Amino acid sequence: QVQLVESGGGLVQAGGSLRLSCAASRRTFSRCAMGWFRQGPGKEREFVAAISWIGGRTYYADSVKGRFTISRDNTKNTVDLQMNSLKPEDTAVYYCAADPNYSDYFASDNPLVYDYWGQGTQVTVSS
């Protein structure tokens, strides 16, 4: 059974920090690039960050570069998103996703290549 479960969302004031975590079943996590996406109110789902299976190559949306950090622990089957200097425009439902097919060494920012998705966790940043 394929599972991705996000946790760590919540309400935080602008300038604050949150750490999201995604726990994956071993079958889901093995040889998968992992990504974080978000969908704000009235907006389309957008790429936030991604990390490759081999080498931990990281990718970020321009809007979060320098503020967010993605990391993965292949022994624990987890991928985290550390979010600092949060802004009200970061308010969204954040989704963890796994891509088993794109590449072992790279990760995509295209949500269409990700096969598995979590249920999402709400992040609300107040001004």
PDB file of C-alpha atoms in Angstrom:
ATOM      1  CA  GLN A   1       0.000   0.000   0.000  1.00  0.00           C
ATOM      2  CA  VAL A   2       1.330   3.366  -1.018  1.00  0.00           C
ATOM      3  CA  GLN A   3       1.129   6.038   1.624  1.00  0.00           C
ATOM      4  CA  LEU A   4       2.383   9.552   2.182  1.00  0.00           C
ATOM      5  CA  VAL A   5       1.398  11.279   5.399  1.00  0.00           C
ATOM      6  CA  GLU A   6       2.205  14.937   6.062  1.00  0.00           C
ATOM      7  CA  SER A   7       2.398  16.568   9.460  1.00  0.00           C
ATOM      8  CA  GLY A   8       3.604  19.780  11.054  1.00  0.00           C
ATOM      9  CA  GLY A   9       1.225  22.346   9.603  1.00  0.00           C
ATOM     10  CA  GLY A  10      -0.440  24.995  11.698  1.00  0.00           C
ATOM     11  CA  LEU A  11      -0.926  28.681  12.360  1.00  0.00           C
ATOM     12  CA  VAL A  12       2.095  30.940  12.666  1.00  0.00           C
ATOM     13  CA  GLN A  13       2.731  34.664  12.606  1.00  0.00           C
ATOM     14  CA  ALA A  14       4.582  36.290   9.734  1.00  0.00           C
ATOM     15  CA  GLY A  15       8.307  35.911  10.209  1.00  0.00           C
ATOM     16  CA  GLY A  16       7.899  32.653  12.079  1.00  0.00           C
ATOM     17  CA  SER A  17       8.932  29.120  11.217  1.00  0.00           C
ATOM     18  CA  LEU A  18       7.334  25.747  10.705  1.00  0.00           C
ATOM     19  CA  ARG A  19       8.741  22.338   9.861  1.00  0.00           C
ATOM     20  CA  LEU A  20       6.662  20.001   7.735  1.00  0.00           C
ATOM     21  CA  SER A  21       7.375  16.314   7.661  1.00  0.00           C
ATOM     22  CA  CYS A  22       6.237  13.614   5.265  1.00  0.00           C
ATOM     23  CA  ALA A  23       6.389   9.959   6.222  1.00  0.00           C
ATOM     24  CA  ALA A  24       6.357   7.462   3.382  1.00  0.00           C
ATOM     25  CA  SER A  25       5.996   3.744   3.176  1.00  0.00           C
ATOM     26  CA  ARG A  26       9.240   2.111   2.117  1.00  0.00           C
ATOM     27  CA  ARG A  27       7.761   1.069  -1.189  1.00  0.00           C
ATOM     28  CA  THR A  28       6.777   4.679  -1.912  1.00  0.00           C
ATOM     29  CA  PHE A  29      10.050   6.179  -0.846  1.00  0.00           C
ATOM     30  CA  SER A  30      12.502   3.820  -2.446  1.00  0.00           C
ATOM     31  CA  ARG A  31      14.119   5.315  -5.545  1.00  0.00           C
ATOM     32  CA  CYS A  32      11.650   8.215  -5.586  1.00  0.00           C
ATOM     33  CA  ALA A  33      12.300  11.857  -6.082  1.00  0.00           C
ATOM     34  CA  MET A  34      10.249  13.714  -3.481  1.00  0.00           C
ATOM     35  CA  GLY A  35       8.542  17.046  -3.798  1.00  0.00           C
ATOM     36  CA  TRP A  36       6.524  19.565  -1.856  1.00  0.00           C
ATOM     37  CA  PHE A  37       3.722  21.464  -3.550  1.00  0.00           C
ATOM     38  CA  ARG A  38       1.151  23.879  -2.218  1.00  0.00           C
ATOM     39  CA  GLN A  39      -2.263  25.188  -3.134  1.00  0.00           C
ATOM     40  CA  GLY A  40      -3.423  28.493  -1.752  1.00  0.00           C
ATOM     41  CA  PRO A  41      -7.026  29.731  -1.637  1.00  0.00           C
ATOM     42  CA  GLY A  42      -8.300  30.233  -5.153  1.00  0.00           C
ATOM     43  CA  LYS A  43      -4.959  29.267  -6.667  1.00  0.00           C
ATOM     44  CA  GLU A  44      -3.602  26.369  -8.665  1.00  0.00           C
ATOM     45  CA  ARG A  45      -1.265  23.863  -7.120  1.00  0.00           C
ATOM     46  CA  GLU A  46       2.312  25.116  -7.383  1.00  0.00           C
ATOM     47  CA  PHE A  47       5.771  23.712  -6.926  1.00  0.00           C
ATOM     48  CA  VAL A  48       7.623  24.541  -3.715  1.00  0.00           C
ATOM     49  CA  ALA A  49      10.678  22.286  -3.466  1.00  0.00           C
ATOM     50  CA  ALA A  50      12.007  18.906  -4.550  1.00  0.00           C
ATOM     51  CA  ILE A  51      14.878  16.569  -3.786  1.00  0.00           C
ATOM     52  CA  SER A  52      16.402  13.752  -5.796  1.00  0.00           C
ATOM     53  CA  TRP A  53      16.748  10.143  -4.688  1.00  0.00           C
ATOM     54  CA  ILE A  54      20.506   9.927  -5.246  1.00  0.00           C
ATOM     55  CA  GLY A  55      22.718  12.741  -4.107  1.00  0.00           C
ATOM     56  CA  GLY A  56      19.973  14.798  -2.512  1.00  0.00           C
ATOM     57  CA  ARG A  57      19.989  17.379  -5.284  1.00  0.00           C
ATOM     58  CA  THR A  58      17.556  20.135  -4.261  1.00  0.00           C
ATOM     59  CA  TYR A  59      15.309  22.451  -6.221  1.00  0.00           C
ATOM     60  CA  TYR A  60      13.263  25.434  -5.056  1.00  0.00           C
ATOM     61  CA  ALA A  61      10.646  27.783  -6.373  1.00  0.00           C
ATOM     62  CA  ASP A  62      11.973  31.328  -6.611  1.00  0.00           C
ATOM     63  CA  SER A  63       9.345  32.469  -4.111  1.00  0.00           C
ATOM     64  CA  VAL A  64      10.788  30.283  -1.332  1.00  0.00           C
ATOM     65  CA  LYS A  65      14.481  30.197  -2.212  1.00  0.00           C
ATOM     66  CA  GLY A  66      16.590  31.196   0.769  1.00  0.00           C
ATOM     67  CA  ARG A  67      13.711  30.703   3.207  1.00  0.00           C
ATOM     68  CA  PHE A  68      12.733  27.045   2.803  1.00  0.00           C
ATOM     69  CA  THR A  69      14.948  23.960   2.997  1.00  0.00           C
ATOM     70  CA  ILE A  70      14.008  20.481   1.844  1.00  0.00           C
ATOM     71  CA  SER A  71      15.769  17.429   3.206  1.00  0.00           C
ATOM     72  CA  ARG A  72      15.273  13.682   3.221  1.00  0.00           C
ATOM     73  CA  ASP A  73      16.316  10.769   5.401  1.00  0.00           C
ATOM     74  CA  ASN A  74      16.400   7.612   3.316  1.00  0.00           C
ATOM     75  CA  THR A  75      16.859   5.438   6.404  1.00  0.00           C
ATOM     76  CA  LYS A  76      13.677   6.758   7.983  1.00  0.00           C
ATOM     77  CA  ASN A  77      11.684   7.228   4.748  1.00  0.00           C
ATOM     78  CA  THR A  78      10.954  10.847   5.549  1.00  0.00           C
ATOM     79  CA  VAL A  79      11.213  14.147   3.736  1.00  0.00           C
ATOM     80  CA  ASP A  80      11.038  17.442   5.596  1.00  0.00           C
ATOM     81  CA  LEU A  81      10.428  21.035   4.626  1.00  0.00           C
ATOM     82  CA  GLN A  82      11.865  23.630   6.986  1.00  0.00           C
ATOM     83  CA  MET A  83      10.079  26.919   6.409  1.00  0.00           C
ATOM     84  CA  ASN A  84      11.575  30.107   7.845  1.00  0.00           C
ATOM     85  CA  SER A  85      10.657  33.775   7.501  1.00  0.00           C
ATOM     86  CA  LEU A  86       7.134  32.807   6.634  1.00  0.00           C
ATOM     87  CA  LYS A  87       4.920  35.307   4.834  1.00  0.00           C
ATOM     88  CA  PRO A  88       1.123  35.537   4.595  1.00  0.00           C
ATOM     89  CA  GLU A  89       1.400  34.551   0.934  1.00  0.00           C
ATOM     90  CA  ASP A  90       2.828  31.196   2.041  1.00  0.00           C
ATOM     91  CA  THR A  91      -0.612  30.313   3.383  1.00  0.00           C
ATOM     92  CA  ALA A  92      -1.724  27.152   1.614  1.00  0.00           C
ATOM     93  CA  VAL A  93      -2.344  23.464   1.894  1.00  0.00           C
ATOM     94  CA  TYR A  94       1.043  21.790   1.500  1.00  0.00           C
ATOM     95  CA  TYR A  95       1.306  18.412  -0.201  1.00  0.00           C
ATOM     96  CA  CYS A  96       4.081  15.872  -0.218  1.00  0.00           C
ATOM     97  CA  ALA A  97       4.532  13.902  -3.448  1.00  0.00           C
ATOM     98  CA  ALA A  98       6.649  11.019  -4.713  1.00  0.00           C
ATOM     99  CA  ASP A  99       7.923  10.452  -8.238  1.00  0.00           C
ATOM    100  CA  PRO A 100       9.309   6.968  -8.909  1.00  0.00           C
ATOM    101  CA  ASN A 101       9.984   7.387 -12.614  1.00  0.00           C
ATOM    102  CA  TYR A 102      11.601  10.710 -13.554  1.00  0.00           C
ATOM    103  CA  SER A 103      15.204  10.170 -12.566  1.00  0.00           C
ATOM    104  CA  ASP A 104      17.365   8.805  -9.789  1.00  0.00           C
ATOM    105  CA  TYR A 105      19.623  11.864  -9.928  1.00  0.00           C
ATOM    106  CA  PHE A 106      17.222  14.736 -10.514  1.00  0.00           C
ATOM    107  CA  ALA A 107      13.792  15.907  -9.400  1.00  0.00           C
ATOM    108  CA  SER A 108      11.052  17.646 -11.320  1.00  0.00           C
ATOM    109  CA  ASP A 109       9.017  20.755 -10.527  1.00  0.00           C
ATOM    110  CA  ASN A 110       6.142  19.447 -12.649  1.00  0.00           C
ATOM    111  CA  PRO A 111       3.318  18.044 -10.512  1.00  0.00           C
ATOM    112  CA  LEU A 112       2.191  15.841 -13.413  1.00  0.00           C
ATOM    113  CA  VAL A 113       5.190  13.528 -13.048  1.00  0.00           C
ATOM    114  CA  TYR A 114       4.467  12.755  -9.410  1.00  0.00           C
ATOM    115  CA  ASP A 115       2.468   9.582  -8.985  1.00  0.00           C
ATOM    116  CA  TYR A 116       1.792   9.561  -5.260  1.00  0.00           C
ATOM    117  CA  TRP A 117       0.391  12.336  -3.091  1.00  0.00           C
ATOM    118  CA  GLY A 118      -0.330  12.891   0.566  1.00  0.00           C
ATOM    119  CA  GLN A 119      -3.562  14.296   1.911  1.00  0.00           C
ATOM    120  CA  GLY A 120      -2.066  17.718   2.605  1.00  0.00           C
ATOM    121  CA  THR A 121      -1.442  19.802   5.700  1.00  0.00           C
ATOM    122  CA  GLN A 122      -2.691  23.352   6.234  1.00  0.00           C
ATOM    123  CA  VAL A 123      -0.210  26.161   6.803  1.00  0.00           C
ATOM    124  CA  THR A 124      -1.649  29.534   7.760  1.00  0.00           C
ATOM    125  CA  VAL A 125       0.549  32.590   8.182  1.00  0.00           C
ATOM    126  CA  SER A 126      -1.049  35.577   9.848  1.00  0.00           C
ATOM    127  CA  SER A 127       0.118  39.131   9.244  1.00  0.00           C
TER     128      SER A 127
END
